[in-house]
PDB file of C-alpha atoms in Angstrom:
ATOM      1  CA  MET A   1      -0.452   0.342   0.008  1.00 57.00           C
ATOM      2  CA  ILE A   2       2.492   2.580   0.849  1.00 60.00           C
ATOM      3  CA  ALA A   3       4.800   1.445  -2.223  1.00 54.00           C
ATOM      4  CA  LYS A   4       1.442   2.420  -4.422  1.00 57.00           C
ATOM      5  CA  VAL A   5       1.288   5.832  -2.867  1.00 53.00           C
ATOM      6  CA  LEU A   6       4.856   6.250  -3.533  1.00 47.00           C
ATOM      7  CA  LEU A   7       4.888   5.453  -7.073  1.00 49.00           C
ATOM      8  CA  ASN A   8       1.712   7.604  -7.542  1.00 60.00           C
ATOM      9  CA  ARG A   9       3.703  10.660  -5.872  1.00 57.00           C
ATOM     10  CA  LEU A  10       6.802   9.852  -8.086  1.00 50.00           C
ATOM     11  CA  LEU A  11       5.628   8.749 -11.501  1.00 57.00           C
ATOM     12  CA  PRO A  12       4.212  11.885 -12.850  1.00 61.00           C
ATOM     13  CA  GLY A  13       7.536  13.815 -11.323  1.00 56.00           C
ATOM     14  CA  LEU A  14       9.173  10.974 -13.166  1.00 47.00           C
ATOM     15  CA  LEU A  15       7.403  11.361 -15.858  1.00 55.00           C
ATOM     16  CA  ALA A  16       8.398  15.083 -15.914  1.00 54.00           C
ATOM     17  CA  ALA A  17      11.567  14.030 -16.038  1.00 53.00           C
ATOM     18  CA  PHE A  18      11.608  12.104 -18.659  1.00 46.00           C
ATOM     19  CA  VAL A  19      10.052  14.367 -21.199  1.00 49.00           C
ATOM     20  CA  SER A  20      12.107  17.404 -20.515  1.00 57.00           C
ATOM     21  CA  PHE A  21      15.075  15.298 -20.931  1.00 50.00           C
ATOM     22  CA  ARG A  22      13.916  14.029 -24.037  1.00 54.00           C
ATOM     23  CA  TYR A  23      13.127  17.327 -25.504  1.00 55.00           C
ATOM     24  CA  GLY A  24      16.530  18.714 -24.229  1.00 70.00           C
ATOM     25  CA  LEU A  25      18.147  16.267 -25.948  1.00 65.00           C
ATOM     26  CA  GLY A  26      15.893  16.717 -29.090  1.00 65.00           C
ATOM     27  CA  ILE A  27      16.996  20.476 -28.938  1.00 72.00           C
ATOM     28  CA  TYR A  28      20.332  19.276 -28.701  1.00 63.00           C
ATOM     29  CA  ALA A  29      20.511  17.767 -31.698  1.00 69.00           C
ATOM     30  CA  TRP A  30      18.068  20.547 -33.642  1.00 68.00           C
ATOM     31  CA  ARG A  31      21.280  23.203 -33.118  1.00 79.00           C
ATOM     32  CA  VAL A  32      23.914  20.492 -34.139  1.00 74.00           C
ATOM     33  CA  SER A  33      22.079  19.836 -37.308  1.00 75.00           C
ATOM     34  CA  ASN A  34      21.759  23.460 -37.857  1.00 79.00           C
ATOM     35  CA  GLY A  35      25.471  24.128 -37.667  1.00 85.00           C
ATOM     36  CA  LEU A  36      26.289  21.385 -40.373  1.00 87.00           C
ATOM     37  CA  GLU A  37      27.774  22.075 -43.585  1.00 94.00           C
ATOM     38  CA  LYS A  38      25.166  22.625 -46.157  1.00 95.00           C
ATOM     39  CA  PRO A  39      25.465  23.065 -50.283  1.00 95.00           C
ATOM     40  CA  ARG A  40      25.989  27.043 -51.218  1.00 96.00           C
ATOM     41  CA  TYR A  41      23.334  28.632 -52.864  1.00 97.00           C
ATOM     42  CA  THR A  42      21.682  31.471 -53.560  1.00 97.00           C
ATOM     43  CA  VAL A  43      18.471  32.628 -53.544  1.00 97.00           C
ATOM     44  CA  VAL A  44      16.718  33.882 -57.201  1.00 96.00           C
ATOM     45  CA  GLU A  45      13.555  34.632 -56.714  1.00 95.00           C
ATOM     46  CA  ALA A  46      10.550  33.909 -54.172  1.00 96.00           C
ATOM     47  CA  LEU A  47       8.171  32.432 -56.344  1.00 95.00           C
ATOM     48  CA  GLY A  48       4.947  32.252 -53.524  1.00 93.00           C
ATOM     49  CA  LYS A  49       3.489  30.340 -51.593  1.00 95.00           C
ATOM     50  CA  GLY A  50       6.884  29.337 -49.582  1.00 96.00           C
ATOM     51  CA  VAL A  51       8.489  28.036 -52.977  1.00 98.00           C
ATOM     52  CA  GLU A  52      12.344  29.871 -53.544  1.00 97.00           C
ATOM     53  CA  LEU A  53      14.335  29.831 -56.949  1.00 97.00           C
ATOM     54  CA  ARG A  54      17.829  29.030 -56.122  1.00 97.00           C
ATOM     55  CA  ARG A  55      21.276  28.899 -58.139  1.00 98.00           C
ATOM     56  CA  TYR A  56      23.307  26.031 -56.451  1.00 98.00           C
ATOM     57  CA  ASP A  57      27.245  25.949 -56.685  1.00 97.00           C
ATOM     58  CA  GLU A  58      28.566  22.426 -57.630  1.00 96.00           C
ATOM     59  CA  TYR A  59      29.131  19.841 -55.088  1.00 96.00           C
ATOM     60  CA  THR A  60      29.883  16.113 -54.755  1.00 97.00           C
ATOM     61  CA  VAL A  61      27.673  13.286 -53.313  1.00 97.00           C
ATOM     62  CA  ALA A  62      27.934  10.006 -52.104  1.00 97.00           C
ATOM     63  CA  GLU A  63      24.988   7.951 -52.947  1.00 98.00           C
ATOM     64  CA  VAL A  64      23.261   4.531 -53.264  1.00 97.00           C
ATOM     65  CA  THR A  65      20.567   3.841 -55.891  1.00 97.00           C
ATOM     66  CA  PHE A  66      17.875   1.069 -55.377  1.00 96.00           C
ATOM     67  CA  LYS A  67      15.360   0.334 -58.414  1.00 94.00           C
ATOM     68  CA  LYS A  68      11.987  -0.321 -58.278  1.00 90.00           C
ATOM     69  CA  PRO A  69      12.576  -0.015 -54.070  1.00 90.00           C
ATOM     70  CA  GLU A  70       8.692  -1.610 -51.836  1.00 86.00           C
ATOM     71  CA  THR A  71       8.563   2.242 -50.688  1.00 86.00           C
ATOM     72  CA  MET A  72      10.214   5.325 -50.074  1.00 90.00           C
ATOM     73  CA  LYS A  73      10.839   4.515 -46.984  1.00 89.00           C
ATOM     74  CA  SER A  74      12.627   1.223 -47.129  1.00 91.00           C
ATOM     75  CA  ALA A  75      15.084   2.600 -49.792  1.00 93.00           C
ATOM     76  CA  THR A  76      15.704   5.796 -47.514  1.00 93.00           C
ATOM     77  CA  SER A  77      16.091   3.754 -44.368  1.00 93.00           C
ATOM     78  CA  GLN A  78      18.657   1.299 -46.445  1.00 95.00           C
ATOM     79  CA  GLY A  79      20.217   4.086 -48.613  1.00 95.00           C
ATOM     80  CA  PHE A  80      21.041   6.256 -45.318  1.00 94.00           C
ATOM     81  CA  ARG A  81      22.718   2.779 -43.674  1.00 95.00           C
ATOM     82  CA  LYS A  82      25.110   2.507 -46.357  1.00 96.00           C
ATOM     83  CA  VAL A  83      26.401   5.772 -47.131  1.00 96.00           C
ATOM     84  CA  ALA A  84      26.708   6.640 -43.242  1.00 94.00           C
ATOM     85  CA  GLY A  85      28.842   3.616 -43.447  1.00 96.00           C
ATOM     86  CA  TYR A  86      30.545   5.496 -46.275  1.00 96.00           C
ATOM     87  CA  ILE A  87      31.382   8.465 -44.247  1.00 94.00           C
ATOM     88  CA  PHE A  88      32.228   6.416 -41.007  1.00 93.00           C
ATOM     89  CA  GLY A  89      35.027   4.649 -42.022  1.00 92.00           C
ATOM     90  CA  LYS A  90      33.951   2.134 -44.688  1.00 94.00           C
ATOM     91  CA  ASN A  91      36.300   3.647 -47.348  1.00 94.00           C
ATOM     92  CA  ARG A  92      40.014   3.016 -48.622  1.00 90.00           C
ATOM     93  CA  ALA A  93      41.825   5.826 -48.716  1.00 83.00           C
ATOM     94  CA  LYS A  94      43.698   7.150 -52.005  1.00 79.00           C
ATOM     95  CA  GLY A  95      47.629   7.756 -52.189  1.00 69.00           C
ATOM     96  CA  ARG A  96      50.321   5.933 -50.925  1.00 60.00           C
ATOM     97  CA  GLY A  97      51.203   5.873 -47.185  1.00 57.00           C
ATOM     98  CA  ALA A  98      47.443   6.924 -46.869  1.00 57.00           C
ATOM     99  CA  ALA A  99      45.714   5.668 -43.502  1.00 62.00           C
ATOM    100  CA  ALA A 100      43.433   2.188 -44.265  1.00 78.00           C
ATOM    101  CA  SER A 101      40.326   4.414 -44.214  1.00 84.00           C
ATOM    102  CA  LYS A 102      38.997   7.460 -43.435  1.00 85.00           C
ATOM    103  CA  LYS A 103      36.401   9.360 -41.719  1.00 87.00           C
ATOM    104  CA  MET A 104      35.040  12.307 -43.015  1.00 89.00           C
ATOM    105  CA  ALA A 105      32.606  15.350 -41.074  1.00 87.00           C
ATOM    106  CA  MET A 106      28.725  14.670 -41.266  1.00 89.00           C
ATOM    107  CA  THR A 107      26.790  17.601 -43.399  1.00 93.00           C
ATOM    108  CA  ALA A 108      23.378  18.151 -44.336  1.00 93.00           C
ATOM    109  CA  PRO A 109      20.633  17.688 -46.065  1.00 96.00           C
ATOM    110  CA  VAL A 110      20.157  14.147 -46.785  1.00 96.00           C
ATOM    111  CA  ARG A 111      18.992  14.225 -50.368  1.00 96.00           C
ATOM    112  CA  MET A 112      16.514  11.521 -51.830  1.00 97.00           C
ATOM    113  CA  ALA A 113      15.980  11.650 -55.296  1.00 96.00           C
ATOM    114  CA  LEU A 114      12.910   9.889 -56.508  1.00 96.00           C
ATOM    115  CA  LYS A 115      11.959   8.527 -60.014  1.00 93.00           C
ATOM    116  CA  GLY A 116       8.464   7.403 -61.333  1.00 89.00           C
ATOM    117  CA  ASP A 117       4.457   8.167 -59.989  1.00 82.00           C
ATOM    118  CA  LEU A 118       4.583   9.356 -56.127  1.00 81.00           C
ATOM    119  CA  SER A 119       0.750   8.109 -55.958  1.00 76.00           C
ATOM    120  CA  PRO A 120      -0.094   5.829 -52.895  1.00 69.00           C
ATOM    121  CA  ASP A 121      -0.857   2.783 -55.455  1.00 70.00           C
ATOM    122  CA  LYS A 122       2.385   3.300 -57.761  1.00 74.00           C
ATOM    123  CA  ALA A 123       5.597   2.243 -57.232  1.00 78.00           C
ATOM    124  CA  LEU A 124       8.413   4.377 -57.952  1.00 88.00           C
ATOM    125  CA  ASN A 125      11.022   3.693 -60.238  1.00 92.00           C
ATOM    126  CA  GLU A 126      14.147   4.329 -58.889  1.00 95.00           C
ATOM    127  CA  VAL A 127      15.390   5.894 -55.435  1.00 96.00           C
ATOM    128  CA  LYS A 128      19.129   7.854 -54.879  1.00 97.00           C
ATOM    129  CA  VAL A 129      19.549   8.272 -51.004  1.00 97.00           C
ATOM    130  CA  SER A 130      22.926  10.834 -50.638  1.00 97.00           C
ATOM    131  CA  PHE A 131      25.049  12.968 -48.566  1.00 96.00           C
ATOM    132  CA  VAL A 132      26.231  16.278 -49.293  1.00 96.00           C
ATOM    133  CA  MET A 133      29.912  15.795 -48.657  1.00 95.00           C
ATOM    134  CA  ALA A 134      32.289  18.985 -47.321  1.00 94.00           C
ATOM    135  CA  ALA A 135      32.940  21.821 -49.780  1.00 93.00           C
ATOM    136  CA  ASN A 136      36.780  20.686 -49.199  1.00 92.00           C
ATOM    137  CA  GLU A 137      36.540  17.254 -50.968  1.00 90.00           C
ATOM    138  CA  THR A 138      35.951  16.296 -54.629  1.00 90.00           C
ATOM    139  CA  THR A 139      36.124  13.287 -56.445  1.00 91.00           C
ATOM    140  CA  SER A 140      39.633  12.619 -56.228  1.00 90.00           C
ATOM    141  CA  THR A 141      40.155  13.157 -52.649  1.00 90.00           C
ATOM    142  CA  LEU A 142      37.614  11.260 -51.537  1.00 93.00           C
ATOM    143  CA  PRO A 143      38.171   7.678 -50.527  1.00 93.00           C
ATOM    144  CA  VAL A 144      36.736   4.729 -52.152  1.00 94.00           C
ATOM    145  CA  PRO A 145      33.756   3.103 -50.845  1.00 95.00           C
ATOM    146  CA  LEU A 146      33.922  -0.366 -50.002  1.00 94.00           C
ATOM    147  CA  ASP A 147      30.072  -1.093 -50.545  1.00 96.00           C
ATOM    148  CA  ALA A 148      30.357  -1.483 -54.342  1.00 95.00           C
ATOM    149  CA  GLY A 149      26.475   0.162 -54.191  1.00 96.00           C
ATOM    150  CA  VAL A 150      28.156   3.773 -53.212  1.00 97.00           C
ATOM    151  CA  ARG A 151      28.987   5.750 -55.672  1.00 97.00           C
ATOM    152  CA  VAL A 152      30.833   9.322 -55.304  1.00 97.00           C
ATOM    153  CA  GLN A 153      30.006  11.741 -57.864  1.00 94.00           C
ATOM    154  CA  LYS A 154      29.772  15.346 -58.426  1.00 96.00           C
ATOM    155  CA  ILE A 155      26.261  17.438 -59.268  1.00 96.00           C
ATOM    156  CA  PRO A 156      27.232  20.408 -61.544  1.00 96.00           C
ATOM    157  CA  ALA A 157      25.670  23.934 -60.131  1.00 96.00           C
ATOM    158  CA  HIS A 158      22.074  23.874 -61.343  1.00 96.00           C
ATOM    159  CA  TYR A 159      19.263  25.764 -60.803  1.00 97.00           C
ATOM    160  CA  MET A 160      16.223  24.125 -58.264  1.00 97.00           C
ATOM    161  CA  ALA A 161      12.802  25.305 -57.318  1.00 97.00           C
ATOM    162  CA  ALA A 162      12.079  23.802 -53.637  1.00 98.00           C
ATOM    163  CA  VAL A 163       9.385  24.252 -50.643  1.00 98.00           C
ATOM    164  CA  ALA A 164      10.508  23.843 -46.802  1.00 98.00           C
ATOM    165  CA  PHE A 165       8.497  22.355 -44.417  1.00 97.00           C
ATOM    166  CA  ASN A 166       8.429  20.970 -40.850  1.00 96.00           C
ATOM    167  CA  GLY A 167       7.660  17.662 -39.602  1.00 94.00           C
ATOM    168  CA  ALA A 168       8.066  14.222 -39.884  1.00 93.00           C
ATOM    169  CA  PRO A 169       9.694  12.602 -42.670  1.00 93.00           C
ATOM    170  CA  PRO A 170       7.134  13.240 -45.794  1.00 94.00           C
ATOM    171  CA  SER A 171       5.121  10.141 -47.340  1.00 92.00           C
ATOM    172  CA  GLU A 172       5.042   9.936 -50.632  1.00 92.00           C
ATOM    173  CA  ALA A 173       1.566  11.513 -50.840  1.00 92.00           C
ATOM    174  CA  LYS A 174       3.098  14.482 -48.900  1.00 95.00           C
ATOM    175  CA  VAL A 175       5.666  14.804 -51.425  1.00 96.00           C
ATOM    176  CA  GLU A 176       3.445  14.887 -54.161  1.00 95.00           C
ATOM    177  CA  ALA A 177       1.276  17.224 -53.064  1.00 96.00           C
ATOM    178  CA  LYS A 178       4.341  19.448 -52.146  1.00 97.00           C
ATOM    179  CA  ARG A 179       5.233  18.739 -55.548  1.00 96.00           C
ATOM    180  CA  ASN A 180       2.455  19.782 -57.431  1.00 95.00           C
ATOM    181  CA  LEU A 181       2.687  23.032 -55.144  1.00 97.00           C
ATOM    182  CA  VAL A 182       6.390  23.944 -56.657  1.00 97.00           C
ATOM    183  CA  ASN A 183       5.291  23.183 -60.063  1.00 95.00           C
ATOM    184  CA  MET A 184       2.155  25.583 -59.961  1.00 96.00           C
ATOM    185  CA  GLN A 185       4.501  27.973 -59.016  1.00 96.00           C
ATOM    186  CA  LEU A 186       6.683  27.453 -61.725  1.00 96.00           C
ATOM    187  CA  ALA A 187       3.776  27.620 -64.133  1.00 95.00           C
ATOM    188  CA  ALA A 188       3.133  30.880 -62.603  1.00 95.00           C
ATOM    189  CA  ARG A 189       6.149  32.288 -63.624  1.00 93.00           C
ATOM    190  CA  ASN A 190       6.769  30.668 -67.216  1.00 93.00           C
ATOM    191  CA  LEU A 191       9.500  27.922 -66.217  1.00 93.00           C
ATOM    192  CA  ARG A 192       9.510  24.670 -65.506  1.00 91.00           C
ATOM    193  CA  ALA A 193      11.135  21.763 -64.418  1.00 93.00           C
ATOM    194  CA  LYS A 194      14.093  19.971 -66.182  1.00 90.00           C
ATOM    195  CA  LYS A 195      12.188  17.230 -69.028  1.00 86.00           C
ATOM    196  CA  ASN A 196      12.045  13.753 -66.635  1.00 86.00           C
ATOM    197  CA  SER A 197      13.059  15.744 -63.693  1.00 87.00           C
ATOM    198  CA  GLU A 198      13.231  13.683 -60.731  1.00 95.00           C
ATOM    199  CA  THR A 199      11.655  14.779 -57.179  1.00 97.00           C
ATOM    200  CA  LEU A 200      14.030  15.974 -54.698  1.00 97.00           C
ATOM    201  CA  VAL A 201      13.375  15.388 -51.153  1.00 97.00           C
ATOM    202  CA  TYR A 202      16.151  16.710 -48.494  1.00 97.00           C
ATOM    203  CA  GLY A 203      15.949  16.238 -44.794  1.00 96.00           C
ATOM    204  CA  TYR A 204      18.043  18.326 -42.600  1.00 95.00           C
ATOM    205  CA  HIS A 205      17.353  16.591 -39.067  1.00 91.00           C
ATOM    206  CA  ASP A 206      17.249  13.436 -37.413  1.00 85.00           C
ATOM    207  CA  PRO A 207      14.318  11.566 -38.022  1.00 78.00           C
ATOM    208  CA  PHE A 208      14.288   9.999 -34.127  1.00 79.00           C
ATOM    209  CA  ILE A 209      16.241  12.993 -31.721  1.00 83.00           C
ATOM    210  CA  THR A 210      14.878  15.714 -33.139  1.00 86.00           C
ATOM    211  CA  PRO A 211      11.398  16.798 -31.909  1.00 87.00           C
ATOM    212  CA  ASN A 212       9.144  16.382 -35.682  1.00 87.00           C
ATOM    213  CA  ILE A 213       7.954  20.188 -35.083  1.00 89.00           C
ATOM    214  CA  LEU A 214      11.647  21.210 -35.261  1.00 90.00           C
ATOM    215  CA  ARG A 215      12.478  19.150 -38.315  1.00 93.00           C
ATOM    216  CA  LYS A 216      13.340  20.859 -41.574  1.00 96.00           C
ATOM    217  CA  ASN A 217      12.283  19.197 -44.909  1.00 97.00           C
ATOM    218  CA  GLU A 218      12.197  20.344 -48.518  1.00 98.00           C
ATOM    219  CA  VAL A 219      10.740  18.959 -51.916  1.00 98.00           C
ATOM    220  CA  GLY A 220      12.026  20.614 -55.144  1.00 97.00           C
ATOM    221  CA  VAL A 221      12.806  19.845 -59.124  1.00 97.00           C
ATOM    222  CA  VAL A 222      15.732  21.242 -60.965  1.00 97.00           C
ATOM    223  CA  VAL A 223      14.807  23.836 -62.834  1.00 96.00           C
ATOM    224  CA  ASP A 224      15.692  24.892 -66.655  1.00 92.00           C
ATOM    225  CA  ALA A 225      17.788  28.203 -66.202  1.00 84.00           C
ATOM    226  CA  PRO A 226      15.781  31.299 -66.231  1.00 80.00           C
ATOM    227  CA  GLU A 227      15.917  33.541 -69.317  1.00 72.00           C
TER     228      GLU A 227
END
């Protein structure tokens, strides 16, 4: 009886302490992610409804490709593990006398490039998952992946129209709605996505620790250079 009374008194305090710790950890993770290196870009124009037209500088990525994945989520999860493995040491450094492997700094965002129909009853043709490499790294300086599925490649300078939003990692339906919004704003300015353009999904924060209300996501498309 005494134990039950004590438990009833202690439980609210323990729960409050846990919630406080959980959100404190989440805010810390959010701040750390906000400080990570990101690709450099310039906002060319605000198109409306939160959509921006940007010009990105060239950068390098480590990427994994999945053909006809079961879901976007499953491809993202597998791809994240593979590319994270590469940057955390599953690689072979280049150069005579180089270390056996090389660990690299985390950057943001995690990129997903989607090809195919995003409708719930359709299957995607392809999902690419990639991490952006630090600006001081190039395809010639980056180590060789030990996982044959990981490729290091250069992303050339390009224009991109994107919209940012907060929340959990988006579903295919959410991504489709945001892409439609981007396309509408492009059409209103007589701009257009590149032919056969992939749908790009960027995640700037981890999906586990950072509270969803603070997580930043973006959906966008590569755009033909404005005249």
